[in-house]
PDB file of C-alpha atoms in Angstrom:
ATOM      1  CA  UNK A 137      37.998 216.437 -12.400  1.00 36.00           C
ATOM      2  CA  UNK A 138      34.972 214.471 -13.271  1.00 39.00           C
ATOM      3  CA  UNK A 139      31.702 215.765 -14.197  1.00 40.00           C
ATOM      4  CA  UNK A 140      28.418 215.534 -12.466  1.00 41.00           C
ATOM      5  CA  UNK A 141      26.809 212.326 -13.261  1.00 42.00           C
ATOM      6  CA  UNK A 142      29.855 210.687 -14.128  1.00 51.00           C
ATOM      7  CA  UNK A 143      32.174 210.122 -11.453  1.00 48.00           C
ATOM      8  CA  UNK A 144      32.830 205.952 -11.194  1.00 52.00           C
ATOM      9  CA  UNK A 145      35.439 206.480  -8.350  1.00 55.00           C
ATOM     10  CA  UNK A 146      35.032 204.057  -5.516  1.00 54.00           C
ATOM     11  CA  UNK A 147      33.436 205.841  -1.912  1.00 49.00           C
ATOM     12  CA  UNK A 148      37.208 205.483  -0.275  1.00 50.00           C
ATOM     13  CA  UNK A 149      39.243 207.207  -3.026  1.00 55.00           C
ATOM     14  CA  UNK A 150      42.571 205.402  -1.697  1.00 66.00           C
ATOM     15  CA  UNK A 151      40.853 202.151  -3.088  1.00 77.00           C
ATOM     16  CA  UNK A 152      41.811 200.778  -5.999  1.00 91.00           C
ATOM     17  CA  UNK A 153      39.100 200.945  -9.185  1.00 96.00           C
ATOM     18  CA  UNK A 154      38.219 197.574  -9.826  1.00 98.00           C
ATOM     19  CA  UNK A 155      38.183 197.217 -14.105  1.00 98.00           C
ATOM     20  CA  UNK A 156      36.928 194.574 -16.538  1.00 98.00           C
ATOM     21  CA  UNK A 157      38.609 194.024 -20.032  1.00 98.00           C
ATOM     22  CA  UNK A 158      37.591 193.121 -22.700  1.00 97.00           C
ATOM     23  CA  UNK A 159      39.190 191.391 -25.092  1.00 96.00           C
ATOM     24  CA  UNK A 160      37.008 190.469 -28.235  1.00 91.00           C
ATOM     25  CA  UNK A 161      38.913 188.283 -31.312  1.00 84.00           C
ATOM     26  CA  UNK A 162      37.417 188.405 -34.796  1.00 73.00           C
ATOM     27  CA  UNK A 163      36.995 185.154 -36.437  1.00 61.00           C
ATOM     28  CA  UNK A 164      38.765 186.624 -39.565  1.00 49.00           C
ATOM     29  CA  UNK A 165      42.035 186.144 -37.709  1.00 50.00           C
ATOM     30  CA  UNK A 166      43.791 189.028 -39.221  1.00 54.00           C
ATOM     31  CA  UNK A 167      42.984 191.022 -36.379  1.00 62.00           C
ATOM     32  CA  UNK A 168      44.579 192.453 -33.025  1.00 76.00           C
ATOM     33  CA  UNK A 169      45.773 189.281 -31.059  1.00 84.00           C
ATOM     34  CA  UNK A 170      44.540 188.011 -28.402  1.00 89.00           C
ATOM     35  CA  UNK A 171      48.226 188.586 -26.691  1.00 92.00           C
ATOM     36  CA  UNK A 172      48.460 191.832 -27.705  1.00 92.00           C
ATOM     37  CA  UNK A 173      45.360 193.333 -26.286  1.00 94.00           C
ATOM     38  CA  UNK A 174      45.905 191.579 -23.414  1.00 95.00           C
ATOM     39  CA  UNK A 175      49.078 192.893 -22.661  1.00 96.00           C
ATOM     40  CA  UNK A 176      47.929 196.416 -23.317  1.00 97.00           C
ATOM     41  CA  UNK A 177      45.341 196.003 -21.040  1.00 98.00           C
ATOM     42  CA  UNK A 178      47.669 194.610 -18.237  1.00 98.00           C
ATOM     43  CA  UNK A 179      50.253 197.446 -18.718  1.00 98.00           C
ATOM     44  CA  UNK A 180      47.509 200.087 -18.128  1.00 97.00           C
ATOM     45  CA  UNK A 181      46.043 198.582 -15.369  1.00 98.00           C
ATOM     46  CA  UNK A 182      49.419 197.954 -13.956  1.00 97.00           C
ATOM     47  CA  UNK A 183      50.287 201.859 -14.756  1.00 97.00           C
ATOM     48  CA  UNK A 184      47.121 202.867 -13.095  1.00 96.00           C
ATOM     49  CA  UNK A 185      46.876 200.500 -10.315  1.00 97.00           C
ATOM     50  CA  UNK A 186      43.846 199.005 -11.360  1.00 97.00           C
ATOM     51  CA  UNK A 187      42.620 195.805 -10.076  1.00 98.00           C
ATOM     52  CA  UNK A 188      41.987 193.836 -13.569  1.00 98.00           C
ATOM     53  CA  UNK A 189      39.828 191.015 -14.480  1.00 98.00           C
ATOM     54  CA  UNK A 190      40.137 190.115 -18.428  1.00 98.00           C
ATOM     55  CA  UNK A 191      37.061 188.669 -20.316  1.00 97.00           C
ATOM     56  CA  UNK A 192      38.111 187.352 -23.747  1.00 95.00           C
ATOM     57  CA  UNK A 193      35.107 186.319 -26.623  1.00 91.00           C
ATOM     58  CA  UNK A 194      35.502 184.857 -30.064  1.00 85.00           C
ATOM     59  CA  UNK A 195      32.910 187.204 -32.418  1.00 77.00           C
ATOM     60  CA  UNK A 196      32.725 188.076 -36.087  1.00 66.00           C
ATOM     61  CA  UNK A 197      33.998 191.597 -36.780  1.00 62.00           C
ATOM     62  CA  UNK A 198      30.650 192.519 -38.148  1.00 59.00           C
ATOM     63  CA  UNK A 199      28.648 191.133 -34.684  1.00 66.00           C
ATOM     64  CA  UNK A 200      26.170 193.748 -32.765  1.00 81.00           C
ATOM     65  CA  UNK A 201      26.517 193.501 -28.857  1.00 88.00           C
ATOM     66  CA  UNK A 202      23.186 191.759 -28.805  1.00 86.00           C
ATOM     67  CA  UNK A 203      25.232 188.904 -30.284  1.00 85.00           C
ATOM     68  CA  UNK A 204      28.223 188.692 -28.028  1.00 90.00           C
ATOM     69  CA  UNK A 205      27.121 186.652 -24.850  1.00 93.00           C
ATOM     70  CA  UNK A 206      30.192 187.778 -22.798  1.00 94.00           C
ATOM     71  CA  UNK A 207      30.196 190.851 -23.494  1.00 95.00           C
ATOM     72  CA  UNK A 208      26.096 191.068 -22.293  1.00 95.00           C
ATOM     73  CA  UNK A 209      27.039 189.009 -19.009  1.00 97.00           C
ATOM     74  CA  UNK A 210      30.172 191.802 -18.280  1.00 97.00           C
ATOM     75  CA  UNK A 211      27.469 194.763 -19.003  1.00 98.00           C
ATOM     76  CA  UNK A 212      25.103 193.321 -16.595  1.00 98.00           C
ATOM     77  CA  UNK A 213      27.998 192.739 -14.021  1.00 98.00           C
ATOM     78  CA  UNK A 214      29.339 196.478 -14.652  1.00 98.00           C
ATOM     79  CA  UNK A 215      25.217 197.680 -14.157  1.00 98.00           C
ATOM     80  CA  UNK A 216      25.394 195.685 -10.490  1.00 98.00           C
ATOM     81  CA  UNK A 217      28.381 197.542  -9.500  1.00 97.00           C
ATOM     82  CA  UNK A 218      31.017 194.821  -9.218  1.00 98.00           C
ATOM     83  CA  UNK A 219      32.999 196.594 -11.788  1.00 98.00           C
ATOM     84  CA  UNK A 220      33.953 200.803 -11.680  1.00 98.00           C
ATOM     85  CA  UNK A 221      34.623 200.242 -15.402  1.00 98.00           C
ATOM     86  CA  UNK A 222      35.260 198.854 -18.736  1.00 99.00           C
ATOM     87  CA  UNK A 223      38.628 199.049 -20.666  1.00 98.00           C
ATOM     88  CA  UNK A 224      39.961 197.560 -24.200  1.00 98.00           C
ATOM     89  CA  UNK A 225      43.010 197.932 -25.946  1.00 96.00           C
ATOM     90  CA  UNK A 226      40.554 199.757 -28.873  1.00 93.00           C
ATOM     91  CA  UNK A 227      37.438 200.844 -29.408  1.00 92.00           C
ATOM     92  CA  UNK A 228      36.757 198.699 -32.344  1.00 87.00           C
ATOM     93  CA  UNK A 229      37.059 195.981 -29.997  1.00 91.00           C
ATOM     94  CA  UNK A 230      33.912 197.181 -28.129  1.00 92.00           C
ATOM     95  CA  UNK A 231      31.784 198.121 -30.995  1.00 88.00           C
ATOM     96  CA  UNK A 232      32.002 199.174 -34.797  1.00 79.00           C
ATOM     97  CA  UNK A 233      28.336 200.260 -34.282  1.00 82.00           C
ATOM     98  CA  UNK A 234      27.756 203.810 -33.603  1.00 87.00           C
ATOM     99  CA  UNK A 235      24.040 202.541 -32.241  1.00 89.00           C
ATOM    100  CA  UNK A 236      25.738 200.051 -30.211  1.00 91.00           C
ATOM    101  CA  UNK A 237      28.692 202.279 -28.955  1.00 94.00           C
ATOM    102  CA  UNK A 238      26.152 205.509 -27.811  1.00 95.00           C
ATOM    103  CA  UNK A 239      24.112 202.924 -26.105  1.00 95.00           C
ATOM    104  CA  UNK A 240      26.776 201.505 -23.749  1.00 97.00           C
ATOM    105  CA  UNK A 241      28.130 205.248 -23.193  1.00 97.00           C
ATOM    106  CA  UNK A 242      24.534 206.446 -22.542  1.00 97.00           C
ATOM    107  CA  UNK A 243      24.092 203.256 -20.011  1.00 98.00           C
ATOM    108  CA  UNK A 244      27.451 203.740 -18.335  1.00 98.00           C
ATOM    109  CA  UNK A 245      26.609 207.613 -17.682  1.00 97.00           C
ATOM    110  CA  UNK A 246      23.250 206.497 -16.126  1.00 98.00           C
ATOM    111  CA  UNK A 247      24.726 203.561 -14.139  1.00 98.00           C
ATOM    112  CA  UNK A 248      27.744 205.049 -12.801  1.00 97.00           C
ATOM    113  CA  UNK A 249      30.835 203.378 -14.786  1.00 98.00           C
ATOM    114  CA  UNK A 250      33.494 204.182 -16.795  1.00 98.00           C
ATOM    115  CA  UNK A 251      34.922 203.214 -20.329  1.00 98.00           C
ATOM    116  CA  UNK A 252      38.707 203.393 -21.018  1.00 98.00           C
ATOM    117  CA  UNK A 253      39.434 203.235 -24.702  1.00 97.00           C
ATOM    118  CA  UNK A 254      43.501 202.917 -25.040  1.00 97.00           C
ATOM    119  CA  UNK A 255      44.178 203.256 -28.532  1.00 94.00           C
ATOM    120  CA  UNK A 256      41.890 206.589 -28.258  1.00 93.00           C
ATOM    121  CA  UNK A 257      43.608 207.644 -24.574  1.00 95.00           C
ATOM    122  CA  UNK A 258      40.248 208.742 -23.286  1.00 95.00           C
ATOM    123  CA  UNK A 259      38.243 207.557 -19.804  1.00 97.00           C
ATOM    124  CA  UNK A 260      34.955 208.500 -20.511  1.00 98.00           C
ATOM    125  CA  UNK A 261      34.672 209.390 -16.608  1.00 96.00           C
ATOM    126  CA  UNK A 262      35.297 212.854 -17.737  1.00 96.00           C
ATOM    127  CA  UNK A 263      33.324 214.982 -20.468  1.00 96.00           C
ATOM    128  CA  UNK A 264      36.426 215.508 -22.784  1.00 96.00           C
ATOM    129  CA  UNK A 265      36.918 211.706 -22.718  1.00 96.00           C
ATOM    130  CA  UNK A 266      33.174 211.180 -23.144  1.00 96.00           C
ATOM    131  CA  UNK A 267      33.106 214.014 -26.417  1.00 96.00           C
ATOM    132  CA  UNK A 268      36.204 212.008 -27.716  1.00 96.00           C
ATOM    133  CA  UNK A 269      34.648 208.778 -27.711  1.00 96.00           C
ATOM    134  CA  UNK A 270      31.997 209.935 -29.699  1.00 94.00           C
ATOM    135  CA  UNK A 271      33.508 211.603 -32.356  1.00 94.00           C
ATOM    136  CA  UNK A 272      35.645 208.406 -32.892  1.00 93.00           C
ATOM    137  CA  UNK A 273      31.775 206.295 -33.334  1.00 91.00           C
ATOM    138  CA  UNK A 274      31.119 209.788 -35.375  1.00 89.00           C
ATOM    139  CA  UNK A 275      33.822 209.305 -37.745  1.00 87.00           C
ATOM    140  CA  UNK A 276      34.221 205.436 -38.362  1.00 79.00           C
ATOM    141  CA  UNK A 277      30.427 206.107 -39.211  1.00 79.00           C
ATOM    142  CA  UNK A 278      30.908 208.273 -41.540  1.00 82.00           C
ATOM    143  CA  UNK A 279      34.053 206.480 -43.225  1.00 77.00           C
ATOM    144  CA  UNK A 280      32.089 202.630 -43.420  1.00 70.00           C
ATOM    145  CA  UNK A 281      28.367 204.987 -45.223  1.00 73.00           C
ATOM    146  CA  UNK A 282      31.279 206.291 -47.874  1.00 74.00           C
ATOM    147  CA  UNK A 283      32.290 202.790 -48.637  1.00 69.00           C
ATOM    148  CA  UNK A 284      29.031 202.262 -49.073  1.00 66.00           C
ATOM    149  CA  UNK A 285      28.111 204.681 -51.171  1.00 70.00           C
ATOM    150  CA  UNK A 286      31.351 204.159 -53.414  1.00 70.00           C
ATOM    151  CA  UNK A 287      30.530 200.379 -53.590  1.00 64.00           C
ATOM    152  CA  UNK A 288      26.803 201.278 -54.321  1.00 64.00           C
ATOM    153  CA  UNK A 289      27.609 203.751 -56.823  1.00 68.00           C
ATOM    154  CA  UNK A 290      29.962 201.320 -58.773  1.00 65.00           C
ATOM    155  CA  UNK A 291      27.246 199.173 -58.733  1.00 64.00           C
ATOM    156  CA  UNK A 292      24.714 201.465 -60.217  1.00 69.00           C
ATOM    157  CA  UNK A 293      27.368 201.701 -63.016  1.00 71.00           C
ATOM    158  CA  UNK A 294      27.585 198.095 -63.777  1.00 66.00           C
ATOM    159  CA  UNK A 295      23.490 198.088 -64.108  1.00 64.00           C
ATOM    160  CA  UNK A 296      23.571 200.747 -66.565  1.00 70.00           C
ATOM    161  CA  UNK A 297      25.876 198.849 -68.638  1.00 69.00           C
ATOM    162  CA  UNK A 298      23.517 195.900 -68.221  1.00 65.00           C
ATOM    163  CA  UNK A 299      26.621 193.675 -66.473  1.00 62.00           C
ATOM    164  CA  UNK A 300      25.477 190.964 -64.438  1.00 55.00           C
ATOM    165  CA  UNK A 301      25.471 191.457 -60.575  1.00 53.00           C
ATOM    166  CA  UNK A 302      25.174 187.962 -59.362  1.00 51.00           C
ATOM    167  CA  UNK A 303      23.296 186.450 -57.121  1.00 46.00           C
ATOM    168  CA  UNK A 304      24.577 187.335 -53.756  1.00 42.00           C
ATOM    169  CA  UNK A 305      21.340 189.023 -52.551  1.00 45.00           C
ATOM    170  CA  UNK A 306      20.410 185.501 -51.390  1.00 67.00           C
ATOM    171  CA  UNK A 307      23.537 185.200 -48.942  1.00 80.00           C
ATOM    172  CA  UNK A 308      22.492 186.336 -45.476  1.00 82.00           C
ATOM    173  CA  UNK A 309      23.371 189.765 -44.551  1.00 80.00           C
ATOM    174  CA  UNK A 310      25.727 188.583 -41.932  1.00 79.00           C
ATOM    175  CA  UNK A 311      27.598 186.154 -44.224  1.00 84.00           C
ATOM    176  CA  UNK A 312      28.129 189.348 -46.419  1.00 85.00           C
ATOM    177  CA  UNK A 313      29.162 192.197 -43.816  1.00 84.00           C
ATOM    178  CA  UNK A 314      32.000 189.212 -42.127  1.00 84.00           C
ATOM    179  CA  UNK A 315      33.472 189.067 -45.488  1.00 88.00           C
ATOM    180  CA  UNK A 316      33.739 192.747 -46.048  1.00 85.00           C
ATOM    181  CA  UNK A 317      35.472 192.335 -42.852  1.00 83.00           C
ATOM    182  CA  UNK A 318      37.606 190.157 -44.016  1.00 85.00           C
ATOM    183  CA  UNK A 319      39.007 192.124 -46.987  1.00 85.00           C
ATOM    184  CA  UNK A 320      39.141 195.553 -45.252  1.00 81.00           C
ATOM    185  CA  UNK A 321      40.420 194.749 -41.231  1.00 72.00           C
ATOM    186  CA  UNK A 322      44.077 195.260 -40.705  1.00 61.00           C
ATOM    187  CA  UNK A 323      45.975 194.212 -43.517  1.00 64.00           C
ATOM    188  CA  UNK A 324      43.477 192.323 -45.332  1.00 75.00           C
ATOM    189  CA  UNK A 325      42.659 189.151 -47.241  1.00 85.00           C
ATOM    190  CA  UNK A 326      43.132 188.377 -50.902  1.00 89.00           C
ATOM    191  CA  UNK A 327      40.407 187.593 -52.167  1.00 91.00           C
ATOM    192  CA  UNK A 328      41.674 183.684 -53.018  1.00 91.00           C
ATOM    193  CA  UNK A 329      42.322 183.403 -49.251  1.00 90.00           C
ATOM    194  CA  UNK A 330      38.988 184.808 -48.316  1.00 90.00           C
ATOM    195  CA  UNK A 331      37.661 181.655 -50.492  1.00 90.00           C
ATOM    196  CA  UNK A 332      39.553 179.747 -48.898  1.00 89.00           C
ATOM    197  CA  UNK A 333      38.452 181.049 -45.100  1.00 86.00           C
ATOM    198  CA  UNK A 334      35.217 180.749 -46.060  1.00 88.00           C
ATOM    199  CA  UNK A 335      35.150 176.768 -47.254  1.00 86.00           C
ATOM    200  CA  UNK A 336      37.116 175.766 -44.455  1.00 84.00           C
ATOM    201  CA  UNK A 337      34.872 178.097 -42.109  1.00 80.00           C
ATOM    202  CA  UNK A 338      31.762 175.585 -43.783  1.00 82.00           C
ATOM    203  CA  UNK A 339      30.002 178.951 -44.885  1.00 86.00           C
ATOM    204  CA  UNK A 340      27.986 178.316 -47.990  1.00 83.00           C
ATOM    205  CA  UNK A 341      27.645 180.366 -50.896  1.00 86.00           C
ATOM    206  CA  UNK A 342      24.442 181.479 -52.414  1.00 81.00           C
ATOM    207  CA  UNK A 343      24.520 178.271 -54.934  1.00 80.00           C
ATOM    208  CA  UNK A 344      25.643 175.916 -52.370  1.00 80.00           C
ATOM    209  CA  UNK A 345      29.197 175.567 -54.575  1.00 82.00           C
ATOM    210  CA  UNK A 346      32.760 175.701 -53.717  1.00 86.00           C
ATOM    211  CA  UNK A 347      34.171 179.815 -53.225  1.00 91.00           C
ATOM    212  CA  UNK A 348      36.161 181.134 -55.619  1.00 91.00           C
ATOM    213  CA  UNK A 349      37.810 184.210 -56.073  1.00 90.00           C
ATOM    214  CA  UNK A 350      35.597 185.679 -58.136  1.00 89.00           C
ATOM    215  CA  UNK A 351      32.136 184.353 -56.120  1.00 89.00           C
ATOM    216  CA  UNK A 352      34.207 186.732 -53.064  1.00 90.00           C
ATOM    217  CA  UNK A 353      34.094 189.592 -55.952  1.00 89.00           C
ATOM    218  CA  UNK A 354      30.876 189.447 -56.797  1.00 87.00           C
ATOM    219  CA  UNK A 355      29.663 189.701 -53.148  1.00 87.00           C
ATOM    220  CA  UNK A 356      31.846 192.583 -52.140  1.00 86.00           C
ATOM    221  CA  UNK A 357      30.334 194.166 -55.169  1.00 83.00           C
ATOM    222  CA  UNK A 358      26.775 194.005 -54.313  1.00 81.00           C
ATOM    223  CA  UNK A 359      24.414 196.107 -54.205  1.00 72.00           C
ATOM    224  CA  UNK A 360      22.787 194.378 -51.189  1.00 75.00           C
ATOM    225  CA  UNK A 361      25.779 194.526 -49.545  1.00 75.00           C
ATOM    226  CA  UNK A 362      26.174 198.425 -50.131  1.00 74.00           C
ATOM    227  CA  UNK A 363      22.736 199.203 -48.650  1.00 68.00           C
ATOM    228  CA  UNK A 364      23.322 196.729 -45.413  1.00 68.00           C
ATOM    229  CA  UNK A 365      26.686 198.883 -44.953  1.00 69.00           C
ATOM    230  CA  UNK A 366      24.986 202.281 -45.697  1.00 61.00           C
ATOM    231  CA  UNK A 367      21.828 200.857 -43.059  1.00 54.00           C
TER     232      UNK A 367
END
């Protein structure tokens, strides 16, 4: 039974609920296929009956919904009614943010639509599914400000002991965040093939010089980095 407020079930229950996915692919290409979540999403709707429309968008891991054109244009569709609701294969795939990810839930609570997270089993139609998709934004919060207070905490170390800390502070903040991506979604890249992404990407480093290994080090090491992941 749904709650007050939130029920996203068409006026003639014996229709089918018509659902968007989304299917968002990380540039660091050691992510969740394309093919996968797409099939995941298929054999749901399928299993539910849903009639499914699938919106794919290329976006760096680290990339705020602000920055995902698709992604706005299906949130403005889903606001106008044409959808019931919005399903992906996980919620990482819909936000990393907690900001981002209460904002959507807020909006689809006020407008009348649903989220379906799969990898979380939870329809956010009902308040269980709602509480559970929280606590998932609640604890991948919490786990990304430890990183970066163990990362910022080595780093204090290393000043103490008067080691030099580079100069990756001039990098942009985005540049920084997509390769901490990089090394620590899914399986993760070595740091020589995360030099290597990077060159062939055309993404300068702070110098304007070739990446090496070590210039990846030095930037997962920063301090500037530590305080954009704690932000």
């Amino acid at each position: 039974m749904y709650s007050k407020g939130m029920t996203t079930t068409p006026a003639h229950a014996d229709l089918p609920l018509n659902i968007v996915g989304y299917v968002r692919v990380s540039t660091d290409k050691q992510d969740i296929s394309p093919e996968v979540q797409r099939g995941e999403l298929e054999r749901e709707a399928k299993r539910m009956g849903y009639n499914l429309v699938i919106i794919e968008e290329l976006a760096a891991s680290a990339a705020t919904i602000s920055k995902r054109p698709k992604m706005q244009a299906m949130l403005a569709e889903l606001k106008a009614k044409k959808y019931h609701g919005l399903m992906v294969s996980k919620l990482d795939r819909l936000s990393r943010n907690m900001e981002d990810g209460t904002r959507v839930l807020a909006d689809s609570q006020r407008q009348g639509w649903r989220i379906i997270c799969l990898d979380l089993g939870v329809d956010t139609a009902t308040i269980m599914g709602a509480g559970m998709y929280n606590m998932a934004l609640n604890f991948a919060e919490i786990e990304r400000k430890f990183i970066g207070a163990r990362t910022s905490a080595a780093m204090q170390e290393k000043a103490a002991k008067g080691e030099h800390m580079g100069r990756t502070a001039v990098l942009p903040v985005e540049t920084m965040l997509y390769i901490h991506q990089l090394k620590n979604e899914g399986k993760g890249l070595s740091l020589r093939k995360i030099a290597d992404q990077l060159t062939t990407e055309g993404i300068q480093t702070a110098t304007g010089k070739t990446w090496h290994a070590s210039t990846v080090k030095a930037v997962l090491d920063s301090v500037t980095l530590a305080n954009a992941l704690e932000g």
